[in-house]
CSV table of C-alpha atoms in Angstrom, one decimal:
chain,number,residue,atom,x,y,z
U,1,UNK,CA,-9.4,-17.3,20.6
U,2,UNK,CA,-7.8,-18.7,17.7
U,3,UNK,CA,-5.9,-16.1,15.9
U,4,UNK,CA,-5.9,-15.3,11.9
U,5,UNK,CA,-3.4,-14.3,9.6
U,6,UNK,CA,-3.6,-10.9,8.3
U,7,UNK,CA,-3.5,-11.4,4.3
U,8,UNK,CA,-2.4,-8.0,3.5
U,9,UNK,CA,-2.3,-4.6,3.4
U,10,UNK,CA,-1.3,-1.5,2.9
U,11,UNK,CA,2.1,-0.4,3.1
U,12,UNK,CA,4.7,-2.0,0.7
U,13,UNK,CA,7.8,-3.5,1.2
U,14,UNK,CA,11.1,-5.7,0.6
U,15,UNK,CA,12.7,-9.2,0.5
U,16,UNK,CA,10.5,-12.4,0.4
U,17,UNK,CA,11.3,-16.0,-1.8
U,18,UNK,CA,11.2,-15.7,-5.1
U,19,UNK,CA,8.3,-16.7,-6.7
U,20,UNK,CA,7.4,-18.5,-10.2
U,21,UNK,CA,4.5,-16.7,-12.1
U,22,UNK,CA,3.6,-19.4,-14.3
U,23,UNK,CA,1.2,-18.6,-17.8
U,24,UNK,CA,-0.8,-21.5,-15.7
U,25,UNK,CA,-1.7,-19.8,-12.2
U,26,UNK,CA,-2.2,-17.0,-14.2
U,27,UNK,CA,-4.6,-18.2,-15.9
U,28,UNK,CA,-6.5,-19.9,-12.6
U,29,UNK,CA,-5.9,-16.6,-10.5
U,30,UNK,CA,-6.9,-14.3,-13.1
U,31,UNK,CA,-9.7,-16.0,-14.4
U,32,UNK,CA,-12.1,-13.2,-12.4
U,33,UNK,CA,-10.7,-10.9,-13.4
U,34,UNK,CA,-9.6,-10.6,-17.5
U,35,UNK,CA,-12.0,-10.3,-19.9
U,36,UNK,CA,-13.6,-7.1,-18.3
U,37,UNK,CA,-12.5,-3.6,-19.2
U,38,UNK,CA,-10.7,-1.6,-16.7
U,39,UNK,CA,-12.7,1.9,-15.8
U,40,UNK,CA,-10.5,4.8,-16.7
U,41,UNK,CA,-10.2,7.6,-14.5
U,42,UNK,CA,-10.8,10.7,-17.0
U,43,UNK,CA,-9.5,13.9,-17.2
U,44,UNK,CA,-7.4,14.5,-14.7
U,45,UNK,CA,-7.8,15.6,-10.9
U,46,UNK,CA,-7.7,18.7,-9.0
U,47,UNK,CA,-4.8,20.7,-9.7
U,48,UNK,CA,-3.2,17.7,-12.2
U,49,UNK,CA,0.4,18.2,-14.1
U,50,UNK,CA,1.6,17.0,-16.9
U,51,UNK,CA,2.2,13.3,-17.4
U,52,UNK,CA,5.2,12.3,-15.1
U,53,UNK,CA,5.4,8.2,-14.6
U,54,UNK,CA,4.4,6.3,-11.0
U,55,UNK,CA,5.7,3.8,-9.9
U,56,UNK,CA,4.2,1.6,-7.2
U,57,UNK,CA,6.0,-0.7,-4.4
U,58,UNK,CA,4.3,-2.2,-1.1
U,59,UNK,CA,1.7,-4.2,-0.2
U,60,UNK,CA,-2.1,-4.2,-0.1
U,61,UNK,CA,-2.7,-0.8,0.0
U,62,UNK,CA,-1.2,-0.4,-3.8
U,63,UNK,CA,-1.8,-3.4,-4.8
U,64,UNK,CA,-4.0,-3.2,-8.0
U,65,UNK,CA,-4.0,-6.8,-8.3
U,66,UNK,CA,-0.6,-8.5,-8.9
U,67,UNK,CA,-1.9,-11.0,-6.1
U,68,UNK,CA,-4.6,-12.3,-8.9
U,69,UNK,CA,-1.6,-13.8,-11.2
U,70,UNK,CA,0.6,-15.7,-8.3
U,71,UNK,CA,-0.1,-19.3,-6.5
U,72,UNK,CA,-0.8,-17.9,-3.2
U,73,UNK,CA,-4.3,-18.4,-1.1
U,74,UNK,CA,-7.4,-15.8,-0.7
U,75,UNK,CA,-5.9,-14.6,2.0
U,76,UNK,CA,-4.0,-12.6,0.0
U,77,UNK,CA,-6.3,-12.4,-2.6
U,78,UNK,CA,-9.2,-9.9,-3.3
U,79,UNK,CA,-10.3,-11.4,-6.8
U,80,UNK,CA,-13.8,-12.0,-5.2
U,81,UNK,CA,-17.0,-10.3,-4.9
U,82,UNK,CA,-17.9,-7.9,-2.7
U,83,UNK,CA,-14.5,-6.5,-3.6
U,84,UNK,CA,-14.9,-3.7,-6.2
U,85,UNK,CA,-18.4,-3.7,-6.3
U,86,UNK,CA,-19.0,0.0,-5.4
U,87,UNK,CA,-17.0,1.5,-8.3
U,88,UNK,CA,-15.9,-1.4,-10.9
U,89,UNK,CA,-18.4,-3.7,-10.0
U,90,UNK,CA,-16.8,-6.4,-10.1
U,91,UNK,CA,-13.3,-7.7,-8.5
U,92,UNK,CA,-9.8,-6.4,-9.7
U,93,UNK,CA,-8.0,-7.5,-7.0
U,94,UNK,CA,-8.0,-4.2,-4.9
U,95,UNK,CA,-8.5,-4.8,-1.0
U,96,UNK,CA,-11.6,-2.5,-1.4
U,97,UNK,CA,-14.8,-2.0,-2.4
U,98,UNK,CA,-13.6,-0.1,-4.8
U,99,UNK,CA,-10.4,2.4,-5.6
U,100,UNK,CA,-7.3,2.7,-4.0
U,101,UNK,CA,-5.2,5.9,-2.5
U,102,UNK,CA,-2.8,4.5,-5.7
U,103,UNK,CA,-5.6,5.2,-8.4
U,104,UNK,CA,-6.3,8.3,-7.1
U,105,UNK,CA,-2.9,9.7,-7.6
U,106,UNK,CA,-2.8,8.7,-10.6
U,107,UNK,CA,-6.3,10.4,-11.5
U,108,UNK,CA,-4.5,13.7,-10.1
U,109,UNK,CA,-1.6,12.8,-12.4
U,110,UNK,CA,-3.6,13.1,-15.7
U,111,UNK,CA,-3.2,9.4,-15.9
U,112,UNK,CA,-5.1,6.3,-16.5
U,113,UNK,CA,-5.3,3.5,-13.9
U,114,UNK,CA,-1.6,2.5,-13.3
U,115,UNK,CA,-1.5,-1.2,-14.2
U,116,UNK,CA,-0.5,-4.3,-12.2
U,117,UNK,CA,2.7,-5.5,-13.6
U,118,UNK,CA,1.8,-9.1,-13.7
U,119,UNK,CA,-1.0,-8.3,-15.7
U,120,UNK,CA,-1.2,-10.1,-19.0
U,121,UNK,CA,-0.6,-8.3,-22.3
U,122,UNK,CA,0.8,-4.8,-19.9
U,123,UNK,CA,3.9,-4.2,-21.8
U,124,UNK,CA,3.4,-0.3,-21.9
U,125,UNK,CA,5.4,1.7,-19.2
U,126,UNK,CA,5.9,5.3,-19.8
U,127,UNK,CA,3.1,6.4,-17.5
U,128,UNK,CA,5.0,3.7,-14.9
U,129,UNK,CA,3.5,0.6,-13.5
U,130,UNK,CA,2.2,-1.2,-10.0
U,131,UNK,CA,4.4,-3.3,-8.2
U,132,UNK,CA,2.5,-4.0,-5.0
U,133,UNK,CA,1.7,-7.4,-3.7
U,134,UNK,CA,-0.9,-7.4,-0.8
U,135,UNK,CA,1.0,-9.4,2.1
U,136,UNK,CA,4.6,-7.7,1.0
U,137,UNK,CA,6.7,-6.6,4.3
U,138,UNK,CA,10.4,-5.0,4.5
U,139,UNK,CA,11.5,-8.5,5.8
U,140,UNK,CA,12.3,-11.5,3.7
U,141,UNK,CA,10.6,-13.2,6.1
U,142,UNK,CA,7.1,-11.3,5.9
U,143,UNK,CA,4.9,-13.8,4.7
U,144,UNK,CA,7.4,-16.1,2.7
U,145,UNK,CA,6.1,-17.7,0.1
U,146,UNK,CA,3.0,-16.1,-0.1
U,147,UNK,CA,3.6,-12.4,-1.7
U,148,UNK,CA,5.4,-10.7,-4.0
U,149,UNK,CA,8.1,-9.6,-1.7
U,150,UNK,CA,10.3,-6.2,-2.2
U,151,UNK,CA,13.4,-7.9,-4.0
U,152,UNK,CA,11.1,-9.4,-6.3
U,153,UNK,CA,8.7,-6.3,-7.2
U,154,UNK,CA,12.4,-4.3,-7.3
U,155,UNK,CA,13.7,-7.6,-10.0
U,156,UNK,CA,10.8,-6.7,-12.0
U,157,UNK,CA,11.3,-2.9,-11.8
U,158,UNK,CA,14.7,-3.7,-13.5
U,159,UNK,CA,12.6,-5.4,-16.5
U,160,UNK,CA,10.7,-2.4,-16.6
U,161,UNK,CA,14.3,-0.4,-16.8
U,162,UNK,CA,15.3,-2.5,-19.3
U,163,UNK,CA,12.6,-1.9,-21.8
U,164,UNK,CA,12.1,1.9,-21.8
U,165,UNK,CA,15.7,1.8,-22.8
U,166,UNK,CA,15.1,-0.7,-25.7
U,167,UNK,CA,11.9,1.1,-26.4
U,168,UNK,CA,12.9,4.2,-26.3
U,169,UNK,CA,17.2,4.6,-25.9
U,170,UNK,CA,19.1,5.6,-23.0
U,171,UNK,CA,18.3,9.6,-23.2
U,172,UNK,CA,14.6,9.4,-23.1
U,173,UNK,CA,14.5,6.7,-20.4
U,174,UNK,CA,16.7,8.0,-18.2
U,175,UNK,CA,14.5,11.2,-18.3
U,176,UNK,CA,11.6,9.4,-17.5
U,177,UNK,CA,12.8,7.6,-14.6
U,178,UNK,CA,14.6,10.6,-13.0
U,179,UNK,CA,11.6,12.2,-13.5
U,180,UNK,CA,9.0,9.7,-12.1
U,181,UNK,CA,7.7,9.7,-8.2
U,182,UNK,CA,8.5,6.1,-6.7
U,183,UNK,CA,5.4,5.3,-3.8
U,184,UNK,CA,6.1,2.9,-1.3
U,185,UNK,CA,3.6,1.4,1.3
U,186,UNK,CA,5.5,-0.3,3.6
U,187,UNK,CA,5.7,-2.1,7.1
U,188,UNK,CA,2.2,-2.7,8.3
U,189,UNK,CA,2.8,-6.7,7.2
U,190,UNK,CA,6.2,-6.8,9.0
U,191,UNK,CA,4.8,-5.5,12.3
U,192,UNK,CA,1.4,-7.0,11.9
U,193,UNK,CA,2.2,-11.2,11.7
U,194,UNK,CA,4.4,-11.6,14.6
U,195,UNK,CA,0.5,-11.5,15.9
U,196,UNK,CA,-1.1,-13.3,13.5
U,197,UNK,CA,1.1,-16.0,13.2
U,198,UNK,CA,3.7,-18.3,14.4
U,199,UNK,CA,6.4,-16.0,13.2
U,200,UNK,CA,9.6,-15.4,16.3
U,201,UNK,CA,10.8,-12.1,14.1
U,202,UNK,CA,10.1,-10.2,16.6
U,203,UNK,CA,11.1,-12.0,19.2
U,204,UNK,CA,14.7,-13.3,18.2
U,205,UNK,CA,15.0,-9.4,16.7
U,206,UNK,CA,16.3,-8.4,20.8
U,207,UNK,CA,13.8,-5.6,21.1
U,208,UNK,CA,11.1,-3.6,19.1
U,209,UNK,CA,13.2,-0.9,18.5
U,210,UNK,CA,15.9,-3.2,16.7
U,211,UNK,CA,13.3,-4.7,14.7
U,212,UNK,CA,12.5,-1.1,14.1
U,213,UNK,CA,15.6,-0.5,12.7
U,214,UNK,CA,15.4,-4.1,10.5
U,215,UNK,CA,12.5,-2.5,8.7
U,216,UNK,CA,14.0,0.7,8.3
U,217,UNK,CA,17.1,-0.6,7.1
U,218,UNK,CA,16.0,-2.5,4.4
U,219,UNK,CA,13.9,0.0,3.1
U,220,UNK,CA,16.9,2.3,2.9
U,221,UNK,CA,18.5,-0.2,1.1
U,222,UNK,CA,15.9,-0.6,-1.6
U,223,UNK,CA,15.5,3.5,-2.0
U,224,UNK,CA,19.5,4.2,-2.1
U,225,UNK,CA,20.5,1.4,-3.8
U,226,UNK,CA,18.2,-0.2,-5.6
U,227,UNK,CA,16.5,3.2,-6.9
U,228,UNK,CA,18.2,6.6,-6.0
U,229,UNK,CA,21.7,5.1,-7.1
U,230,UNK,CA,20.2,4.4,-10.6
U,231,UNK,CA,18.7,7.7,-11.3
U,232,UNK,CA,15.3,7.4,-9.2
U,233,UNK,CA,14.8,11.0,-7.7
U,234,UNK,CA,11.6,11.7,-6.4
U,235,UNK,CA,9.5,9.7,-3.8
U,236,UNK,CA,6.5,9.1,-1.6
U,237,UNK,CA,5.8,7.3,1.7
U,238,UNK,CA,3.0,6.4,3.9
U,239,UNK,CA,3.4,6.4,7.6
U,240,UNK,CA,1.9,3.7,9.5
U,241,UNK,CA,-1.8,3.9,11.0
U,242,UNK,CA,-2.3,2.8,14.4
U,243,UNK,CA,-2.0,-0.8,13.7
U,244,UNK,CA,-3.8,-2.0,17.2
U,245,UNK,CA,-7.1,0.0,15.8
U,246,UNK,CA,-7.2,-2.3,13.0
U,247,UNK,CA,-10.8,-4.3,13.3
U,248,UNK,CA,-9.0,-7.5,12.8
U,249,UNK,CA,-6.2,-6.2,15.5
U,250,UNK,CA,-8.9,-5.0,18.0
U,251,UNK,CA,-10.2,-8.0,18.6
U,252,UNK,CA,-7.1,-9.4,20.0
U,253,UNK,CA,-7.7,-7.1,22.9
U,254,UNK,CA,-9.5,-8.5,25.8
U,255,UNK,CA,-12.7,-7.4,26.4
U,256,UNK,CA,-12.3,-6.9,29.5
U,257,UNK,CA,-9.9,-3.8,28.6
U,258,UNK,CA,-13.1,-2.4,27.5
U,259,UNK,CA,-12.7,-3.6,23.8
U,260,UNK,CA,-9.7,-0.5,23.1
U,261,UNK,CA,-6.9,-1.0,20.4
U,262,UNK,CA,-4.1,-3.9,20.9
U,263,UNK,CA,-1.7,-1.7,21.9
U,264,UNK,CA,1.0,-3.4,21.4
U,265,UNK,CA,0.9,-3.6,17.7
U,266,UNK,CA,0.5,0.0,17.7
U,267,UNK,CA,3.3,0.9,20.0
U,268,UNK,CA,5.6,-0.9,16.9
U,269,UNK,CA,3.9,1.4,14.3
U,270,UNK,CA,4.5,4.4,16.5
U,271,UNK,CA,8.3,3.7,16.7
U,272,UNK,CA,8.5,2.7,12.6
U,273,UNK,CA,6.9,6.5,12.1
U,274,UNK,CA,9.6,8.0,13.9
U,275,UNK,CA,12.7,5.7,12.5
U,276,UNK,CA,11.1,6.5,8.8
U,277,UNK,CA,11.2,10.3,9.9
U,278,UNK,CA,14.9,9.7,10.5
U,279,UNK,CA,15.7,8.0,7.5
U,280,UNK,CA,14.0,10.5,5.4
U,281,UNK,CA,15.8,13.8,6.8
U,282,UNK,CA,18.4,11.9,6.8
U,283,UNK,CA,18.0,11.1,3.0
U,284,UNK,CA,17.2,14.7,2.2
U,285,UNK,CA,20.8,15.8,3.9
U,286,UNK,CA,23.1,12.9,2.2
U,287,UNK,CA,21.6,12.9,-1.3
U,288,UNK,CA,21.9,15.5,-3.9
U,289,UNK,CA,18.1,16.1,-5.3
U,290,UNK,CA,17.1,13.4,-3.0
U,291,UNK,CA,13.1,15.0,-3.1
U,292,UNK,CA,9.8,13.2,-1.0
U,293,UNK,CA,6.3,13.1,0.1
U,294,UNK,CA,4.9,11.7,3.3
U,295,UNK,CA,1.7,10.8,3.7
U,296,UNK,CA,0.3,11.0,7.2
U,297,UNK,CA,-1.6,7.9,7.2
U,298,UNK,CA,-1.1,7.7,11.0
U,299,UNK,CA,-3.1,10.6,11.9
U,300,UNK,CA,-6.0,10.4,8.6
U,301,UNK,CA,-6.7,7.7,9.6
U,302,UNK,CA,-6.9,8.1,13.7
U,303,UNK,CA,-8.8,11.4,13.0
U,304,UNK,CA,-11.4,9.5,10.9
U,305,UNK,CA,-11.5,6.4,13.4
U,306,UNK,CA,-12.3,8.9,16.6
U,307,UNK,CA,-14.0,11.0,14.5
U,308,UNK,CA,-16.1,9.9,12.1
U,309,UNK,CA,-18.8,12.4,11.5
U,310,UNK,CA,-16.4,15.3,10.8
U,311,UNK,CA,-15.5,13.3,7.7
U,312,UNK,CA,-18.7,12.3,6.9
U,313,UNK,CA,-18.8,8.5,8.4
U,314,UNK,CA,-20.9,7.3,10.7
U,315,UNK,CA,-18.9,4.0,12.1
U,316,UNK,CA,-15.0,4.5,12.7
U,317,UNK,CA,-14.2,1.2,14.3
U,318,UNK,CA,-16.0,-1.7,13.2
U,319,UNK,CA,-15.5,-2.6,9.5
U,320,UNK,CA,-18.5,-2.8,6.6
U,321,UNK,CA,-17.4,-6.7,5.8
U,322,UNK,CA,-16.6,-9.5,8.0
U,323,UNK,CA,-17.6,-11.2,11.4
U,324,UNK,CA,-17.5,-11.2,14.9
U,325,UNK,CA,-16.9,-8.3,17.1
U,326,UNK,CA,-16.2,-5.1,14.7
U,327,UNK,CA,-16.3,-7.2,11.7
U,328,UNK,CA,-12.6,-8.1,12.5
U,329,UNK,CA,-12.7,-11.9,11.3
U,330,UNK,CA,-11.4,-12.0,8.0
U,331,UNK,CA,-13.9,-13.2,6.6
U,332,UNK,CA,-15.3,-10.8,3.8
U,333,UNK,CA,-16.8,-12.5,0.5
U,334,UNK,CA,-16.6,-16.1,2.1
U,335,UNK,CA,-13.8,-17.7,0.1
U,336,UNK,CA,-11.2,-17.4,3.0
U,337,UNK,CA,-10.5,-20.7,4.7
U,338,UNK,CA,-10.6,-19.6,8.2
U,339,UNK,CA,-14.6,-18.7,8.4
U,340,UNK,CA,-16.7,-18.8,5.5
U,341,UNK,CA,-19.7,-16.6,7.2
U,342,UNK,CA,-19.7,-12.9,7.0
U,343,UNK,CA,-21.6,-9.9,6.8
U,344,UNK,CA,-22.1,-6.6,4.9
U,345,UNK,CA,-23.1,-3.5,5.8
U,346,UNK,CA,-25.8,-1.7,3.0
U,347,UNK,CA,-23.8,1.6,2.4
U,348,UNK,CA,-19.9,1.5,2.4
U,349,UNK,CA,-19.9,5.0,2.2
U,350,UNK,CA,-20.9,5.4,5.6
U,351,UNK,CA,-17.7,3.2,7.1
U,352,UNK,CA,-14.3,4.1,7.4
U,353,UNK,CA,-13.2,0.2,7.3
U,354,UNK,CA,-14.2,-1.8,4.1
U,355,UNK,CA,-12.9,-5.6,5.9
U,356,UNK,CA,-10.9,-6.3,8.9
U,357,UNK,CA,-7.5,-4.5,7.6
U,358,UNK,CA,-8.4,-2.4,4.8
U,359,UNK,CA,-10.4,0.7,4.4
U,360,UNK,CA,-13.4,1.6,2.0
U,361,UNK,CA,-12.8,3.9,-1.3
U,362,UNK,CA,-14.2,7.0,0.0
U,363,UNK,CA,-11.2,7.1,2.7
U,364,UNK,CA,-9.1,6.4,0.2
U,365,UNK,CA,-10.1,8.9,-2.0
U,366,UNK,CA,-9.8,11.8,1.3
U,367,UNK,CA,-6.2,10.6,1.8
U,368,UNK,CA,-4.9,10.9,-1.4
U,369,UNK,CA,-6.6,14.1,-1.7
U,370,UNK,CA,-4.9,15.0,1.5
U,371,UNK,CA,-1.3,13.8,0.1
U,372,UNK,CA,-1.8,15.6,-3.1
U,373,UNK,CA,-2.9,19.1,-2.0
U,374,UNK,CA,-0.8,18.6,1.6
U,375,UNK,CA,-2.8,18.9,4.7
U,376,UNK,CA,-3.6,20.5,7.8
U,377,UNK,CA,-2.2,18.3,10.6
U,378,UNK,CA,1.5,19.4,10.6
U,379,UNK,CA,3.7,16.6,11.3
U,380,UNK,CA,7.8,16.1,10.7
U,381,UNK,CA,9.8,16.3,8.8
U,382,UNK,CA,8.8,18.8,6.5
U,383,UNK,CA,7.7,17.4,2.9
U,384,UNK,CA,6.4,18.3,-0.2
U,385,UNK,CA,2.8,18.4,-1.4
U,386,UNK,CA,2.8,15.5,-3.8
U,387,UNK,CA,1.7,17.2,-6.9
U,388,UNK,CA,4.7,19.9,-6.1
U,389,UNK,CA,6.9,16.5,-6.5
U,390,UNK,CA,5.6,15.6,-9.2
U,391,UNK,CA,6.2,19.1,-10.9
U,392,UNK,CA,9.8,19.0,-9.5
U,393,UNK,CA,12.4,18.2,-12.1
U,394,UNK,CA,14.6,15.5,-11.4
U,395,UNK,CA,18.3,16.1,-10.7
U,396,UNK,CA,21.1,13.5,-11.6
């Protein structure tokens, strides 16, 4: 079976080339997008708190549409219907069929949608801004060339440094940064295209566990360094999901295995979950008012997968959009090179997957419920609800 690449999703990440975000590919990219109002969520969520600024980093499970303004290809691109069609209708971008875990926060927040940075005419950041590029990784080598990798999205949160303080002077800014929550999705691209591609990273890494560590490594780089070090205080993760459940992952498993999850992508996951447990308590002990949020992605999601109905789905595995067994081609809206034929199920409520990698607005919603309010499942290391982080005053 010929494999595909996995364009993107969630979790965020580090280093990849460069790339030049020329007025022109904005303008081709975009073109589905501008010119139609973003929806603003109202009011305020469950248990909101006063304004404090968000800041965005990974891949496509944040991304709010970045991917629209870069020269990449629709497989990192969701700037085509049926994507957004349940709550928008029409596409922003979002590797959904409608909101992501990122807007819901901000809903919680008391704040509007958090805007893509690439965006044209966004030059407003008090309330923060979205980094994420669908395809990012930890690695530099994650989809080069492709995606807005983490040294970039971390160049452009220095622009975004750099004006507060213009905009506003040094006092003010500084309070607004140590005060913001920074979110990062990250890993699920580094792990996920040593199988859907040609890539050796894994292999010439030695072992999982040191390619592990690679991931981990550079992600403490970008939150010491690159954040914490300059006055960032506060901060959320995701775990990783059991990658091998994926639709577009299950489908590498033989059938003859009785059609269960690849295993072997999810055995990488399980060993980044407990390195980023690590890292985190580790954080915690070595940095004064070093503060964070986990989000158990790993087990909402797995609960939700195995059992649906508790949660109010009816199908865990197989995905709303797509092809082939469990709607795992990636082939949702047609404009992907790979195949152009796909189907879509009548009521995305009902799934837990929205394509082959990405999950439907409902689940999105439940999760970031979940990571606001805290949640049953008790998992380690100890963290904080998010909105108690967000209520948390920075310490410099």
């Amino acid at each position: 079976m010929a494999t595909h690449r996995l364009g993107c999703f969630f979790l965020l990440q580090i280093p990849v080339a460069v790339l030049l975000v020329l007025d022109g590919i904005a303008a081709a990219a975009g073109s589905e997008y501008r010119g139609k109002p973003q929806k603003k969520l109202g009011g305020g969520g469950p248990g909101g708190t006063a304004a404090t600024a968000l800041f965005f980093f990974g891949d496509s499970y944040f991304d709010a549409g970045n991917n629209n303004y870069i020269n990449t290809t629709t497989l990192d691109q969701a700037n085509f219907w049926p994507y957004g069609e349940s709550y928008f209708s029409f596409p922003t971008g979002r590797f959904s069929n409608g909101r992501l875990i990122s807007d819901f926060i901000a809903e919680y927040a008391k704040l509007p949608l958090i805007p893509p940075f690439l965006q044209p005419g966004n030059q407003e950041y008090r309330n923060g801004v979205n980094f994420a590029s669908a395809g990012a990784g930890a690695l530099d080598e994650t989809f080069r060339g492709a995606v807005i990798g983490l040294r970039t999205q971390l160049r452009y949160y220095t622009k975004v440094k750099a004006w507060l303080r213009h905009e506003l002077g040094d006092v003010e800014s500084n309070t607004i940064l140590s005060r913001a929550v920074y979110l990062f999705s990250v890993g699920t691209n580094d792990y996920t295209s040593p199988f859907l591609t040609n890539s050796t990273m894994l292999a010439n890494s030695g072992s999982p566990s040191k390619y592990a560590r690679m991931v981990i490594g550079n992600l403490t780089s970008v939150v010491k360094q690159a954040i914490y070090d300059r006055g960032g205080r506060k901060f959320g993760f995701l775990n990783l999901g059991s990658l091998g459940c994926l639709p577009g992952l299950r489908i590498l498993q033989s059938q003859t295995k009785g059609g269960g999850c690849f295993e072997e992508a999810s055995k990488l996951a399980n060993l980044h979950n407990r390195a980023l447990y690590n890292f985190l308590s580790k954080m915690e002990d070595q940095l004064q008012g070093f503060r964070y949020s986990i989000c158990d992605f790993n087990g909402a999601l797995r609960h939700r997968m195995d059992h649906p109905s508790r949660f109010g789905f009816e199908e865990g595995r197989a995905a709303c959009c797509g092809a082939g067994r469990y709607k795992g081609i990636y082939s949702c809206g047609g404009k992907r090179a790979m195949v152009k034929d796909f189907e879509l199920c009548e009521n995305p409520k009902k799934y837990v997957f929205w394509d082959s990698y990405h999950l439907t607005e409902r689940v999105y919603r439940q999760m970031a419920s979940e990571m606001w309010n805290g949640s049953r499942r008790r998992g380690r290391p100890y963290s904080l609800k998010l909105k108690d982080l967000l209520q948390a005053q920075g310490i410099l």
